[in-house]
Amino acid sequence: MAEFDRNKLIAEAKAKRAQIEEAAVALSDEQAYDRAWMFPLWDSNSHTYSIGDRVQYEGLLYRCLTEHTSQGSWKPDAAPSLWVRIDDPAIEWPEWRQPTGSTDAYPKGAKVSHNGKHWISNVDANVWEPPTQWTEQKES
């Protein structure tokens, strides 16, 4: 019976993980959302992130907007100039959330649910809470 080689197993696992992360780079945000497990966890320890890098953080997927070196206070959910959350594209009317700036503002035509109603954005870079700058979509 072959002796268990822990170091070899760890090295093989790291190599497989690197292959998975390399393959994940080619995915669109829509494809990535359903495969968030393929992306690394956010690293707060002076990790260099490039524009477009995607990471998992607290069960959500984020895309890097600005090249930077990470630090503990620049968490993806707290640094909107650095990160944008990738939402589920299968949800036609996602719940509205307050944008934190231009990087996560709603584009013209975006659809949201808010206070039990459906809304469509009238403008690009929409940071307003419905109904301001939104048109209510009545059920037909």
PDB file of C-alpha atoms in Angstrom:
ATOM      1  CA  MET A   1       0.000   0.000   0.000  1.00  0.00           C
ATOM      2  CA  ALA A   2       1.341   3.386  -0.984  1.00  0.00           C
ATOM      3  CA  GLU A   3       2.293   5.704   1.837  1.00  0.00           C
ATOM      4  CA  PHE A   4       0.176   8.855   2.120  1.00  0.00           C
ATOM      5  CA  ASP A   5       2.227  11.856   0.992  1.00  0.00           C
ATOM      6  CA  ARG A   6       0.575  14.952   2.447  1.00  0.00           C
ATOM      7  CA  ASN A   7       2.954  17.402   0.765  1.00  0.00           C
ATOM      8  CA  LYS A   8       2.386  15.830  -2.644  1.00  0.00           C
ATOM      9  CA  LEU A   9      -1.380  15.963  -2.175  1.00  0.00           C
ATOM     10  CA  ILE A  10      -1.242  19.649  -1.166  1.00  0.00           C
ATOM     11  CA  ALA A  11       0.955  20.465  -4.184  1.00  0.00           C
ATOM     12  CA  GLU A  12      -1.472  18.668  -6.526  1.00  0.00           C
ATOM     13  CA  ALA A  13      -4.452  20.483  -4.996  1.00  0.00           C
ATOM     14  CA  LYS A  14      -2.737  23.865  -5.410  1.00  0.00           C
ATOM     15  CA  ALA A  15      -1.936  23.062  -9.040  1.00  0.00           C
ATOM     16  CA  LYS A  16      -5.562  22.074  -9.725  1.00  0.00           C
ATOM     17  CA  ARG A  17      -6.819  25.222  -7.996  1.00  0.00           C
ATOM     18  CA  ALA A  18      -4.534  27.341 -10.190  1.00  0.00           C
ATOM     19  CA  GLN A  19      -5.921  25.609 -13.304  1.00  0.00           C
ATOM     20  CA  ILE A  20      -9.498  26.304 -12.171  1.00  0.00           C
ATOM     21  CA  GLU A  21      -8.764  29.983 -11.492  1.00  0.00           C
ATOM     22  CA  GLU A  22      -7.005  30.311 -14.866  1.00  0.00           C
ATOM     23  CA  ALA A  23     -10.038  28.836 -16.671  1.00  0.00           C
ATOM     24  CA  ALA A  24     -12.400  31.135 -14.739  1.00  0.00           C
ATOM     25  CA  VAL A  25     -10.776  34.262 -16.194  1.00  0.00           C
ATOM     26  CA  ALA A  26     -12.459  33.613 -19.567  1.00  0.00           C
ATOM     27  CA  LEU A  27     -15.979  33.512 -18.101  1.00  0.00           C
ATOM     28  CA  SER A  28     -18.398  36.410 -18.544  1.00  0.00           C
ATOM     29  CA  ASP A  29     -19.841  37.924 -15.363  1.00  0.00           C
ATOM     30  CA  GLU A  30     -23.091  36.060 -16.078  1.00  0.00           C
ATOM     31  CA  GLN A  31     -21.257  32.728 -16.324  1.00  0.00           C
ATOM     32  CA  ALA A  32     -19.040  33.591 -13.356  1.00  0.00           C
ATOM     33  CA  TYR A  33     -22.015  34.241 -11.093  1.00  0.00           C
ATOM     34  CA  ASP A  34     -23.094  30.594 -11.362  1.00  0.00           C
ATOM     35  CA  ARG A  35     -19.516  29.413 -10.824  1.00  0.00           C
ATOM     36  CA  ALA A  36     -18.354  31.674  -8.010  1.00  0.00           C
ATOM     37  CA  TRP A  37     -16.553  28.698  -6.421  1.00  0.00           C
ATOM     38  CA  MET A  38     -14.013  28.931  -9.249  1.00  0.00           C
ATOM     39  CA  PHE A  39     -12.735  32.291  -8.006  1.00  0.00           C
ATOM     40  CA  PRO A  40     -10.326  32.888  -5.141  1.00  0.00           C
ATOM     41  CA  LEU A  41     -11.375  34.336  -1.820  1.00  0.00           C
ATOM     42  CA  TRP A  42     -10.534  38.006  -1.379  1.00  0.00           C
ATOM     43  CA  ASP A  43      -7.083  38.394   0.207  1.00  0.00           C
ATOM     44  CA  SER A  44      -6.510  41.388   2.508  1.00  0.00           C
ATOM     45  CA  ASN A  45      -2.763  40.773   2.855  1.00  0.00           C
ATOM     46  CA  SER A  46      -1.180  43.152   0.313  1.00  0.00           C
ATOM     47  CA  HIS A  47      -2.411  41.158  -2.679  1.00  0.00           C
ATOM     48  CA  THR A  48      -2.139  42.976  -6.018  1.00  0.00           C
ATOM     49  CA  TYR A  49      -5.462  43.093  -7.871  1.00  0.00           C
ATOM     50  CA  SER A  50      -5.843  44.110 -11.509  1.00  0.00           C
ATOM     51  CA  ILE A  51      -8.875  45.584 -13.241  1.00  0.00           C
ATOM     52  CA  GLY A  52     -11.296  42.770 -14.028  1.00  0.00           C
ATOM     53  CA  ASP A  53     -10.077  40.349 -11.362  1.00  0.00           C
ATOM     54  CA  ARG A  54     -12.980  38.609  -9.626  1.00  0.00           C
ATOM     55  CA  VAL A  55     -13.051  37.350  -6.049  1.00  0.00           C
ATOM     56  CA  GLN A  56     -15.422  35.789  -3.563  1.00  0.00           C
ATOM     57  CA  TYR A  57     -16.171  37.783  -0.443  1.00  0.00           C
ATOM     58  CA  GLU A  58     -18.756  36.861   2.206  1.00  0.00           C
ATOM     59  CA  GLY A  59     -20.601  34.573  -0.206  1.00  0.00           C
ATOM     60  CA  LEU A  60     -20.789  37.117  -3.042  1.00  0.00           C
ATOM     61  CA  LEU A  61     -18.766  37.651  -6.198  1.00  0.00           C
ATOM     62  CA  TYR A  62     -16.999  40.967  -6.889  1.00  0.00           C
ATOM     63  CA  ARG A  63     -15.082  42.389  -9.879  1.00  0.00           C
ATOM     64  CA  CYS A  64     -12.100  44.716  -9.434  1.00  0.00           C
ATOM     65  CA  LEU A  65     -12.583  48.206 -10.920  1.00  0.00           C
ATOM     66  CA  THR A  66      -9.250  49.804 -10.059  1.00  0.00           C
ATOM     67  CA  GLU A  67      -5.804  48.237  -9.861  1.00  0.00           C
ATOM     68  CA  HIS A  68      -4.640  48.251  -6.250  1.00  0.00           C
ATOM     69  CA  THR A  69      -2.827  46.398  -3.508  1.00  0.00           C
ATOM     70  CA  SER A  70      -5.265  45.091  -0.928  1.00  0.00           C
ATOM     71  CA  GLN A  71      -5.451  46.092   2.691  1.00  0.00           C
ATOM     72  CA  GLY A  72      -7.889  45.127   5.420  1.00  0.00           C
ATOM     73  CA  SER A  73     -10.009  48.275   5.223  1.00  0.00           C
ATOM     74  CA  TRP A  74     -10.562  47.954   1.446  1.00  0.00           C
ATOM     75  CA  LYS A  75     -13.005  45.056   1.642  1.00  0.00           C
ATOM     76  CA  PRO A  76     -15.032  44.520  -1.532  1.00  0.00           C
ATOM     77  CA  ASP A  77     -18.301  45.455   0.183  1.00  0.00           C
ATOM     78  CA  ALA A  78     -16.787  48.635   1.657  1.00  0.00           C
ATOM     79  CA  ALA A  79     -14.666  50.022  -1.201  1.00  0.00           C
ATOM     80  CA  PRO A  80     -16.981  50.898  -4.129  1.00  0.00           C
ATOM     81  CA  SER A  81     -14.233  52.688  -6.042  1.00  0.00           C
ATOM     82  CA  LEU A  82     -12.267  49.421  -6.092  1.00  0.00           C
ATOM     83  CA  TRP A  83     -14.954  46.711  -6.354  1.00  0.00           C
ATOM     84  CA  VAL A  84     -18.413  46.145  -7.848  1.00  0.00           C
ATOM     85  CA  ARG A  85     -20.693  43.291  -6.817  1.00  0.00           C
ATOM     86  CA  ILE A  86     -21.775  40.860  -9.531  1.00  0.00           C
ATOM     87  CA  ASP A  87     -25.458  40.052  -9.177  1.00  0.00           C
ATOM     88  CA  ASP A  88     -27.493  37.096 -10.435  1.00  0.00           C
ATOM     89  CA  PRO A  89     -28.376  37.859 -14.084  1.00  0.00           C
ATOM     90  CA  ALA A  90     -31.239  35.323 -13.937  1.00  0.00           C
ATOM     91  CA  ILE A  91     -33.237  37.590 -11.618  1.00  0.00           C
ATOM     92  CA  GLU A  92     -35.254  39.876 -13.894  1.00  0.00           C
ATOM     93  CA  TRP A  93     -36.269  42.305 -11.124  1.00  0.00           C
ATOM     94  CA  PRO A  94     -33.487  42.288  -8.492  1.00  0.00           C
ATOM     95  CA  GLU A  95     -34.089  44.143  -5.250  1.00  0.00           C
ATOM     96  CA  TRP A  96     -32.998  47.797  -5.486  1.00  0.00           C
ATOM     97  CA  ARG A  97     -30.003  48.755  -3.366  1.00  0.00           C
ATOM     98  CA  GLN A  98     -28.561  52.209  -2.879  1.00  0.00           C
ATOM     99  CA  PRO A  99     -25.604  52.745  -5.208  1.00  0.00           C
ATOM    100  CA  THR A 100     -22.503  54.034  -3.498  1.00  0.00           C
ATOM    101  CA  GLY A 101     -21.243  55.969  -6.505  1.00  0.00           C
ATOM    102  CA  SER A 102     -20.821  55.959 -10.251  1.00  0.00           C
ATOM    103  CA  THR A 103     -19.249  52.503 -10.295  1.00  0.00           C
ATOM    104  CA  ASP A 104     -22.413  50.726  -9.168  1.00  0.00           C
ATOM    105  CA  ALA A 105     -25.065  53.192 -10.394  1.00  0.00           C
ATOM    106  CA  TYR A 106     -27.928  51.787 -12.455  1.00  0.00           C
ATOM    107  CA  PRO A 107     -27.854  52.224 -16.252  1.00  0.00           C
ATOM    108  CA  LYS A 108     -30.839  53.469 -18.234  1.00  0.00           C
ATOM    109  CA  GLY A 109     -33.274  50.571 -18.662  1.00  0.00           C
ATOM    110  CA  ALA A 110     -32.154  48.726 -15.522  1.00  0.00           C
ATOM    111  CA  LYS A 111     -34.954  46.833 -13.804  1.00  0.00           C
ATOM    112  CA  VAL A 112     -35.409  46.643 -10.031  1.00  0.00           C
ATOM    113  CA  SER A 113     -37.962  45.688  -7.390  1.00  0.00           C
ATOM    114  CA  HIS A 114     -38.580  48.173  -4.600  1.00  0.00           C
ATOM    115  CA  ASN A 115     -41.316  48.346  -1.973  1.00  0.00           C
ATOM    116  CA  GLY A 116     -43.344  45.660  -3.739  1.00  0.00           C
ATOM    117  CA  LYS A 117     -43.270  47.373  -7.148  1.00  0.00           C
ATOM    118  CA  HIS A 118     -41.213  46.996 -10.330  1.00  0.00           C
ATOM    119  CA  TRP A 119     -39.242  49.960 -11.674  1.00  0.00           C
ATOM    120  CA  ILE A 120     -37.248  50.766 -14.831  1.00  0.00           C
ATOM    121  CA  SER A 121     -34.466  53.366 -14.751  1.00  0.00           C
ATOM    122  CA  ASN A 122     -35.089  56.448 -16.907  1.00  0.00           C
ATOM    123  CA  VAL A 123     -31.457  57.620 -16.915  1.00  0.00           C
ATOM    124  CA  ASP A 124     -27.885  56.376 -17.026  1.00  0.00           C
ATOM    125  CA  ALA A 125     -25.852  56.524 -13.804  1.00  0.00           C
ATOM    126  CA  ASN A 126     -29.033  56.421 -11.720  1.00  0.00           C
ATOM    127  CA  VAL A 127     -28.322  56.597  -7.977  1.00  0.00           C
ATOM    128  CA  TRP A 128     -31.826  57.678  -6.957  1.00  0.00           C
ATOM    129  CA  GLU A 129     -34.276  55.576  -4.965  1.00  0.00           C
ATOM    130  CA  PRO A 130     -37.478  54.843  -6.893  1.00  0.00           C
ATOM    131  CA  PRO A 131     -39.672  56.596  -7.861  1.00  0.00           C
ATOM    132  CA  THR A 132     -37.240  59.474  -8.601  1.00  0.00           C
ATOM    133  CA  GLN A 133     -35.716  58.876 -12.082  1.00  0.00           C
ATOM    134  CA  TRP A 134     -37.643  55.577 -12.415  1.00  0.00           C
ATOM    135  CA  THR A 135     -40.847  54.548 -14.176  1.00  0.00           C
ATOM    136  CA  GLU A 136     -43.120  52.074 -12.453  1.00  0.00           C
ATOM    137  CA  GLN A 137     -43.775  48.949 -14.518  1.00  0.00           C
ATOM    138  CA  LYS A 138     -47.438  48.098 -13.996  1.00  0.00           C
ATOM    139  CA  GLU A 139     -48.485  44.455 -14.078  1.00  0.00           C
ATOM    140  CA  SER A 140     -50.422  43.696 -17.263  1.00  0.00           C
TER     141      SER A 140
END
